[in-house]
PDB file of C-alpha atoms in Angstrom:
ATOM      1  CA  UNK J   1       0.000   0.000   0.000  1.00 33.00           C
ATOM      2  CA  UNK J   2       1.242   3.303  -1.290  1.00 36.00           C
ATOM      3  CA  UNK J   3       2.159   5.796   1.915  1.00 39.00           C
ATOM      4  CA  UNK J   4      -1.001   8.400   2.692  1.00 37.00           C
ATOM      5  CA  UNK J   5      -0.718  11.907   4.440  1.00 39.00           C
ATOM      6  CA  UNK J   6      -2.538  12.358   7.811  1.00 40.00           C
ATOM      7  CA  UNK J   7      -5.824  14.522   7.036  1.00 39.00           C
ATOM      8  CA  UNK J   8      -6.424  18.200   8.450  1.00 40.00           C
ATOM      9  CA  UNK J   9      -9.752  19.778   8.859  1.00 39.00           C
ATOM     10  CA  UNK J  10     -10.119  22.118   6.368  1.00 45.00           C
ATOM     11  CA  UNK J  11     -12.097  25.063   6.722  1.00 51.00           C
ATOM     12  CA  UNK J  12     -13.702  24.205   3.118  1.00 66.00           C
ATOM     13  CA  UNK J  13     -14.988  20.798   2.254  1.00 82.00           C
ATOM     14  CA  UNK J  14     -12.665  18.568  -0.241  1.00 89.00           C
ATOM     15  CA  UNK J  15     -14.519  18.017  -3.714  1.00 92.00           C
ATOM     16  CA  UNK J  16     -12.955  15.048  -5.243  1.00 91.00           C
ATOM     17  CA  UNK J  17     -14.734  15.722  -8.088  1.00 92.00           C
ATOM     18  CA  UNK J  18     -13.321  19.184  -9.164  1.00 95.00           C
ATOM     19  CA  UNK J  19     -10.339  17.346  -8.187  1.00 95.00           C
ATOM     20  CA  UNK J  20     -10.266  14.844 -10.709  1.00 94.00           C
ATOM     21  CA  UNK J  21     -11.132  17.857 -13.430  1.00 96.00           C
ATOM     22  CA  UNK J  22      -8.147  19.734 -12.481  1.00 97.00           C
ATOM     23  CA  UNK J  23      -6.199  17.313 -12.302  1.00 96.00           C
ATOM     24  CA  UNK J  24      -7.452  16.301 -16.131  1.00 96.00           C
ATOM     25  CA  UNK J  25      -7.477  19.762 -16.939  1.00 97.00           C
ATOM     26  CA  UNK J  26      -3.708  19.921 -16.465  1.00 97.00           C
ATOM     27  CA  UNK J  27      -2.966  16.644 -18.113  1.00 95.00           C
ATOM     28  CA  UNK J  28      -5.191  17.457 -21.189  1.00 94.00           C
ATOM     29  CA  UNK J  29      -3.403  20.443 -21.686  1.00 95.00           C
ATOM     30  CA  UNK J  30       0.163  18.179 -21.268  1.00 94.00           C
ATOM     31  CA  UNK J  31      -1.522  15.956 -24.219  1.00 90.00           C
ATOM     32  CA  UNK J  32      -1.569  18.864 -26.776  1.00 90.00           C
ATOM     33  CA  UNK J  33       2.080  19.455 -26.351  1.00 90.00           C
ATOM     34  CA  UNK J  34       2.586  15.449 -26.422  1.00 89.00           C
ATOM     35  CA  UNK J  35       4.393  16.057 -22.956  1.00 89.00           C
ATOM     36  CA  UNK J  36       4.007  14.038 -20.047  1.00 87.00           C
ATOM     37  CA  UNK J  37       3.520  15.521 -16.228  1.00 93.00           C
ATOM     38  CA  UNK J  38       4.895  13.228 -13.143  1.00 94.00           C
ATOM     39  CA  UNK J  39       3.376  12.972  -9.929  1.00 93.00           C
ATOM     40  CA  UNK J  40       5.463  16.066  -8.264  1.00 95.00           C
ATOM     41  CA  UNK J  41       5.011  18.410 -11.595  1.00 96.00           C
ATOM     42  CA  UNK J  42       0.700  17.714 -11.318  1.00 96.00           C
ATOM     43  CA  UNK J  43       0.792  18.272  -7.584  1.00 96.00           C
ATOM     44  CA  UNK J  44       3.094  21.507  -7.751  1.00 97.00           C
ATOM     45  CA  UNK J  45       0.488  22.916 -10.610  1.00 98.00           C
ATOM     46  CA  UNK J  46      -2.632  21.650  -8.705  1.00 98.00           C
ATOM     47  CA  UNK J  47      -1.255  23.255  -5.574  1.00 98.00           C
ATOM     48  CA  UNK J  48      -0.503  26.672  -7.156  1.00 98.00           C
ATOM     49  CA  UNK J  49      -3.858  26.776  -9.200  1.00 98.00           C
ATOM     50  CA  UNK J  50      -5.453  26.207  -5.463  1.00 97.00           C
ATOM     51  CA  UNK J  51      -3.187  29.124  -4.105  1.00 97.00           C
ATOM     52  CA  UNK J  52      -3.696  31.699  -6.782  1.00 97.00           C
ATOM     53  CA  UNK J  53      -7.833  30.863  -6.290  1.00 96.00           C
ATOM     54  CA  UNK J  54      -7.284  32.196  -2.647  1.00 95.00           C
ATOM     55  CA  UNK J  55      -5.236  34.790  -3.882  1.00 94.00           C
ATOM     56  CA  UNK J  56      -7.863  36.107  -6.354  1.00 94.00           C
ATOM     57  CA  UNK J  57     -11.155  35.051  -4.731  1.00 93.00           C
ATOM     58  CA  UNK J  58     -10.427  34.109  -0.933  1.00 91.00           C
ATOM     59  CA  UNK J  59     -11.863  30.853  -1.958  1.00 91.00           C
ATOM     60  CA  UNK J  60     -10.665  27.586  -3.161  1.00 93.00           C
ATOM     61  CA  UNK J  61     -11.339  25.499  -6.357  1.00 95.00           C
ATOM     62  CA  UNK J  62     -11.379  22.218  -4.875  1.00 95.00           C
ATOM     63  CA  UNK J  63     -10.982  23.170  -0.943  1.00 93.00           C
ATOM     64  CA  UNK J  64      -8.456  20.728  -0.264  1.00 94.00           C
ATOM     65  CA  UNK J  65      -6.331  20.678   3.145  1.00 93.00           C
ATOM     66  CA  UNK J  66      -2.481  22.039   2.094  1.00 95.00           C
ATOM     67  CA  UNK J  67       0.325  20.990   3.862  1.00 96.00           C
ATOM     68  CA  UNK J  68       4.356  21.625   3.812  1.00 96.00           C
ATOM     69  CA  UNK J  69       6.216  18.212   2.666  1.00 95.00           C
ATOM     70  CA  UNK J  70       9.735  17.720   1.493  1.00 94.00           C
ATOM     71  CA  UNK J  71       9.267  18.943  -1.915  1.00 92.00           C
ATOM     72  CA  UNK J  72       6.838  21.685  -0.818  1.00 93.00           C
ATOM     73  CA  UNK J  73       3.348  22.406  -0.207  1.00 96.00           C
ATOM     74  CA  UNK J  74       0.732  19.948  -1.074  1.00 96.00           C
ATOM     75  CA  UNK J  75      -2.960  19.252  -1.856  1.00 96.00           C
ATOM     76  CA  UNK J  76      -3.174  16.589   0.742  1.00 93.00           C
ATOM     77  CA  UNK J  77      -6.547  14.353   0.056  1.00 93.00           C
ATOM     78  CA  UNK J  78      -5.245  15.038  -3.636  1.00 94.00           C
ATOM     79  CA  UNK J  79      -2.249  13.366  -2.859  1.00 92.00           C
ATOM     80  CA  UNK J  80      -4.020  10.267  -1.411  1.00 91.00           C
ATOM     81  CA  UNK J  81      -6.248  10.300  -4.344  1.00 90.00           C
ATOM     82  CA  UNK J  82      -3.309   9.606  -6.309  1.00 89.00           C
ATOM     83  CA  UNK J  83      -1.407   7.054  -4.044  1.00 86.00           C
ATOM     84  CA  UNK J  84      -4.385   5.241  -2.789  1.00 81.00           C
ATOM     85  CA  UNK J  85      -5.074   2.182  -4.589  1.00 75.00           C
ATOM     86  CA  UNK J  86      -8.714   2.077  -6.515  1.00 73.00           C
ATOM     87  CA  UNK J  87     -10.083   0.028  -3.325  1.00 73.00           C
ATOM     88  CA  UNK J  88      -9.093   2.678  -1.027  1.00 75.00           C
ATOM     89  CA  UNK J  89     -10.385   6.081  -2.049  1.00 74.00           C
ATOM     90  CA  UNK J  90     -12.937   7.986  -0.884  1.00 71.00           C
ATOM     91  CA  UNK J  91     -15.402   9.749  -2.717  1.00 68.00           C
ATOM     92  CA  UNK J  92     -12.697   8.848  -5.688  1.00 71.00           C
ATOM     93  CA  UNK J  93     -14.961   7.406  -8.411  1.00 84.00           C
ATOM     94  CA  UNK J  94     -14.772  10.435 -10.862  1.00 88.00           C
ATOM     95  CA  UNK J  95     -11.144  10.189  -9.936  1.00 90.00           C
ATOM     96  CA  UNK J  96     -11.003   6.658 -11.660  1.00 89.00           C
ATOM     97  CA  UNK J  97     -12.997   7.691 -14.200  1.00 90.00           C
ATOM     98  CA  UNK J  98     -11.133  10.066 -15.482  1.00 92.00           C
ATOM     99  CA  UNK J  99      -7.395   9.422 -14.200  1.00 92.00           C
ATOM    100  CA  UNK J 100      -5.493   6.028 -14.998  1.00 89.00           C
ATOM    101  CA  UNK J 101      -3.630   4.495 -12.371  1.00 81.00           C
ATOM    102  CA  UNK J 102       0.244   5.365 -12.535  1.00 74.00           C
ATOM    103  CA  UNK J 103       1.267   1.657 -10.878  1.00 63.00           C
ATOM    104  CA  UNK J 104       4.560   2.564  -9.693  1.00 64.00           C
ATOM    105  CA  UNK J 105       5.729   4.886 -12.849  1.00 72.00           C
ATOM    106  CA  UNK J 106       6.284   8.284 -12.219  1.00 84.00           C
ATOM    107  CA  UNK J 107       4.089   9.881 -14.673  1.00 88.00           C
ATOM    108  CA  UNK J 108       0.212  10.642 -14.916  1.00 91.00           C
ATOM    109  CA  UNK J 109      -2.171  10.425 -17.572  1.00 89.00           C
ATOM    110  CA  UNK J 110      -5.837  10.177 -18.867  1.00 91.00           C
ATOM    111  CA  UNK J 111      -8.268   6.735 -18.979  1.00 90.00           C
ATOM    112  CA  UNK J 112      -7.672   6.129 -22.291  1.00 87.00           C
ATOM    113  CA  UNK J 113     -11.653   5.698 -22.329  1.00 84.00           C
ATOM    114  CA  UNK J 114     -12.409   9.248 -20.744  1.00 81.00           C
ATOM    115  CA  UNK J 115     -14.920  10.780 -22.924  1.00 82.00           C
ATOM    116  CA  UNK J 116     -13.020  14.171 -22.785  1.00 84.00           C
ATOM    117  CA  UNK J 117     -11.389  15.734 -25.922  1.00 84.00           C
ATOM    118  CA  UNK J 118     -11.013  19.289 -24.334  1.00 85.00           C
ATOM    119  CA  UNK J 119     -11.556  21.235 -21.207  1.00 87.00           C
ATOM    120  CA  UNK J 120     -15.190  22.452 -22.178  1.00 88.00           C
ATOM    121  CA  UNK J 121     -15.740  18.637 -21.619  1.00 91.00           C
ATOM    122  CA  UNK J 122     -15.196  19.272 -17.668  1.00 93.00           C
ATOM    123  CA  UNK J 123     -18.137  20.411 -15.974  1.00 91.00           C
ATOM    124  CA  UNK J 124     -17.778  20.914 -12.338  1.00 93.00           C
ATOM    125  CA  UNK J 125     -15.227  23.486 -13.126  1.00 95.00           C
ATOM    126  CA  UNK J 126     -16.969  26.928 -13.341  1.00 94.00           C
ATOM    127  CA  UNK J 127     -15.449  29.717 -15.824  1.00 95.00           C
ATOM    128  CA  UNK J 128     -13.459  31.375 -12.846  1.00 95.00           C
ATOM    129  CA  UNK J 129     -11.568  28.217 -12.302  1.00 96.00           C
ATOM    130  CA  UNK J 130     -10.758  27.611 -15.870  1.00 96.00           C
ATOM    131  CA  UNK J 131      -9.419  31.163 -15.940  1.00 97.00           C
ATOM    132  CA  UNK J 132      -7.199  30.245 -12.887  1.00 97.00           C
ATOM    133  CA  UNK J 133      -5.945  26.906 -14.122  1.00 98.00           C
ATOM    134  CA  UNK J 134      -5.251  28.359 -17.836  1.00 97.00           C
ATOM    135  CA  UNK J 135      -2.998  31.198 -15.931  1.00 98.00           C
ATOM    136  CA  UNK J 136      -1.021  28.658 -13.817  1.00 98.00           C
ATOM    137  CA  UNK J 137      -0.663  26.589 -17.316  1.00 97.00           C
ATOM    138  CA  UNK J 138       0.270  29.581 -19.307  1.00 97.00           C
ATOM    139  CA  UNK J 139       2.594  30.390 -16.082  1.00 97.00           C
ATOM    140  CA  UNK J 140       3.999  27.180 -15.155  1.00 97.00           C
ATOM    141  CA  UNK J 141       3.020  24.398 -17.916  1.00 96.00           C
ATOM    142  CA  UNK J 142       7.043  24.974 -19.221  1.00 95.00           C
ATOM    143  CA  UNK J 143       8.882  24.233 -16.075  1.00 96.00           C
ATOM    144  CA  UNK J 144      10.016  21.019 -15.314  1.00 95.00           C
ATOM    145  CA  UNK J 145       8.929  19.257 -12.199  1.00 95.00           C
ATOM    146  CA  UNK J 146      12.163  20.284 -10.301  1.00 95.00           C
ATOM    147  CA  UNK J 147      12.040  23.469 -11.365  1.00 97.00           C
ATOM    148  CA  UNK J 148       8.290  24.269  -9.872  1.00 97.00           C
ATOM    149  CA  UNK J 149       9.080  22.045  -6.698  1.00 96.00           C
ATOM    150  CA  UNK J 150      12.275  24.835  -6.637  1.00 96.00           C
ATOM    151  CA  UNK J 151       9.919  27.419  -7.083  1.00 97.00           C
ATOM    152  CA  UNK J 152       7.275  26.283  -4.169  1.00 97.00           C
ATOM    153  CA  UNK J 153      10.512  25.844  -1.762  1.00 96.00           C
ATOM    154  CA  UNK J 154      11.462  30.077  -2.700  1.00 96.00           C
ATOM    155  CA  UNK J 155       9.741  32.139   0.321  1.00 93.00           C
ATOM    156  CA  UNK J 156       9.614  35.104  -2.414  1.00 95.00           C
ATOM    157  CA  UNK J 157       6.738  32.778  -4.166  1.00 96.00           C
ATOM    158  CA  UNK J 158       5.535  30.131  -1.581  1.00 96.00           C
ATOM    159  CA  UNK J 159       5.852  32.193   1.847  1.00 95.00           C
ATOM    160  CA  UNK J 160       3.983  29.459   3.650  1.00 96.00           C
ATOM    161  CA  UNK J 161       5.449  26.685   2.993  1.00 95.00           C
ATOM    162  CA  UNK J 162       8.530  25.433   5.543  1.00 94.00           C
ATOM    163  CA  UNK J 163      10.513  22.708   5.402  1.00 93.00           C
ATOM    164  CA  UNK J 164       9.587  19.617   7.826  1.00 93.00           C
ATOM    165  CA  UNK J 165      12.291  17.959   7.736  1.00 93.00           C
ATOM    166  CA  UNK J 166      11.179  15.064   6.290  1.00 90.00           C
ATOM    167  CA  UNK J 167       7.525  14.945   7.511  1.00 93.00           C
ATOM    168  CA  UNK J 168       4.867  16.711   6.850  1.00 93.00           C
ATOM    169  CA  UNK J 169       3.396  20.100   8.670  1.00 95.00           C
ATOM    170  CA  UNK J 170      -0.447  21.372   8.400  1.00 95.00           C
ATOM    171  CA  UNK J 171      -0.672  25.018   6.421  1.00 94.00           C
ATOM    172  CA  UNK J 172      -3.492  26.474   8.176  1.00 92.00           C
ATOM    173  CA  UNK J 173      -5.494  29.343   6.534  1.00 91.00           C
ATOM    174  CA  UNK J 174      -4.260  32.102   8.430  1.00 91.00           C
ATOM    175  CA  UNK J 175      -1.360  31.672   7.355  1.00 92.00           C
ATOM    176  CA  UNK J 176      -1.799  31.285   3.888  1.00 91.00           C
ATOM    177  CA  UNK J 177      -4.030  33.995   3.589  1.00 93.00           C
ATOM    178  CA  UNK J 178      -1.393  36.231   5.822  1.00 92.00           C
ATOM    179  CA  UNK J 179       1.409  35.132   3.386  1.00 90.00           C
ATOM    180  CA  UNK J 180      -1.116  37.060   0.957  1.00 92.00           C
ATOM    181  CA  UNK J 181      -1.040  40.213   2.376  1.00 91.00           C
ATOM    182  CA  UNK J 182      -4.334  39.724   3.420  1.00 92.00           C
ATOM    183  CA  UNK J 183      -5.378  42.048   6.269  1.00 93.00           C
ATOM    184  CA  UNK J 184      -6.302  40.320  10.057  1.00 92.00           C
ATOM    185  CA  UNK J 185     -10.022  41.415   9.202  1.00 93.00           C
ATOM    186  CA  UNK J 186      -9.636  40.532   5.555  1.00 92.00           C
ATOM    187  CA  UNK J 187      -8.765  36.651   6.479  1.00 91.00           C
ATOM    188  CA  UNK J 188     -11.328  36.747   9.617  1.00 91.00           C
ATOM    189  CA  UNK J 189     -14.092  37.572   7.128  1.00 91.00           C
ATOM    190  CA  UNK J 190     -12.429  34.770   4.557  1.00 89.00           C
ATOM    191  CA  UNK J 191     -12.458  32.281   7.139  1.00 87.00           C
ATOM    192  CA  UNK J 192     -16.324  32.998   7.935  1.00 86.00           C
ATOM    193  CA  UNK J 193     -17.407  32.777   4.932  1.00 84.00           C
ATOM    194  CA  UNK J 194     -15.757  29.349   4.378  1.00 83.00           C
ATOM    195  CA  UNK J 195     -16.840  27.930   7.283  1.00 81.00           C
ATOM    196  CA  UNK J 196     -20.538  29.021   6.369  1.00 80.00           C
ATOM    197  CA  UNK J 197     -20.022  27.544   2.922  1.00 75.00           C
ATOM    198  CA  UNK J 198     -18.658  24.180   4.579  1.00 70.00           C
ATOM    199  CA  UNK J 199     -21.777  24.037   7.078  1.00 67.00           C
ATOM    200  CA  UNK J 200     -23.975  24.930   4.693  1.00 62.00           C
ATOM    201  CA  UNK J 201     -22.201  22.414   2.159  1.00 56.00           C
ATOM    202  CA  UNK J 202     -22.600  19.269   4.918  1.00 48.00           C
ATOM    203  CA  UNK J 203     -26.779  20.371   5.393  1.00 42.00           C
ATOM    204  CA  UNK J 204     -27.254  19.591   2.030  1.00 41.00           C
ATOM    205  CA  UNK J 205     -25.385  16.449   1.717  1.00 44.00           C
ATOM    206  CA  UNK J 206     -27.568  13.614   0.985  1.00 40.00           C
ATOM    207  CA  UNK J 207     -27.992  11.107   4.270  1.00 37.00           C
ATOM    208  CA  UNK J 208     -27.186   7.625   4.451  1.00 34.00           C
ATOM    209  CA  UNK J 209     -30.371   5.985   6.019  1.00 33.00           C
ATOM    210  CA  UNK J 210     -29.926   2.090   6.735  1.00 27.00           C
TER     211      UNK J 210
END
């Protein structure tokens, strides 16, 4: 069994879905260029796609829970998504849908039976996060994936991550939002309105009645 990352309550609930769509988004765009994108390259772009929605919006695209590891900040239930074996996953069937298993290669890619021959075929993503994720690619889609976990590790770009020494440390909101610029009152009314969004998100979840 593939190692996992310990989970962190997230202010924002994870949506393995929109997930699995960025994820594809990013490898779609890999296809054009007949390039390939490891593991660490798809996690660096996933993670800064997730950053610079904060930046712009004060709210995620898929409201994962981030954490600094060795080669820099993470999407952590991401991360499992792709090291979890099928059996395992939670919530990870449009993952497998969409997402072939890497075994133990390196690189990512599409189901070769994924009925999706662009991004206007991936429909949880709204038009706000396609504008983020085609920045990041426009940004980032060149660099190799040394060179983005490089740029994660640079304080100048990535001011909350830290290094933890071979584990792996929790990035909590504040401080993500701080590393910003956000204002204390800025990031207190962020914080709010995720926590709203995530109670209001688990009253309409359907209920499991046995």
């Amino acid at each position: 069994m593939r190692n996992r990352i310990a989970a962190n309550p997230a202010a924002f609930p994870f949506d393995a879905k929109k997930a699995a769509e960025v994820a594809a988004f990013f490898l779609l765009k890999a296809r054009e260029r007949d390039a390939s994108i490891t593991v660490l390259k798809l996690m660096k772009l996933m993670y800064l796609a997730e950053r610079k929605s904060y930046q712009q919006y004060g709210a995620p695209i898929v409201g994962d829970d981030l954490f600094s590891m060795p080669h820099g900040p993470v999407l952590s239930n991401t991360l499992n998504l792709i090291n979890s074996a099928p059996e395992e996953r939670q919530g990870g069937d449009h993952w497998d849908a969409l997402i072939a298993e890497r075994d133990s290669g390196k690189y990512m890619c599409l189901q070769p039976d994924a009925r999706i021959n662009s991004t206007d075929d991936l429909l949880q993503l709204s038009d706000a996060d396609v504008e983020i994720l085609e920045l990041v690619w426009y940004e980032f889609g060149n660099f190799s994936a040394h060179k983005l976990r490089d740029y994660t590790h640079d304080h100048a770009n990535c001011p909350e991550w830290e290094d933890p020494n071979g584990s792996s440390i929790p990035i909590s909101m504040n401080v993500m939002l701080e590393s910003m610029g956000y204002s204390p009152d800025a990031i207190q009314v962020i914080c709010s309105n995720l926590q709203q969004m995530a109670s209001t998100s688990a009253i309409l979840k359907p209920q499991v009645v046995f």
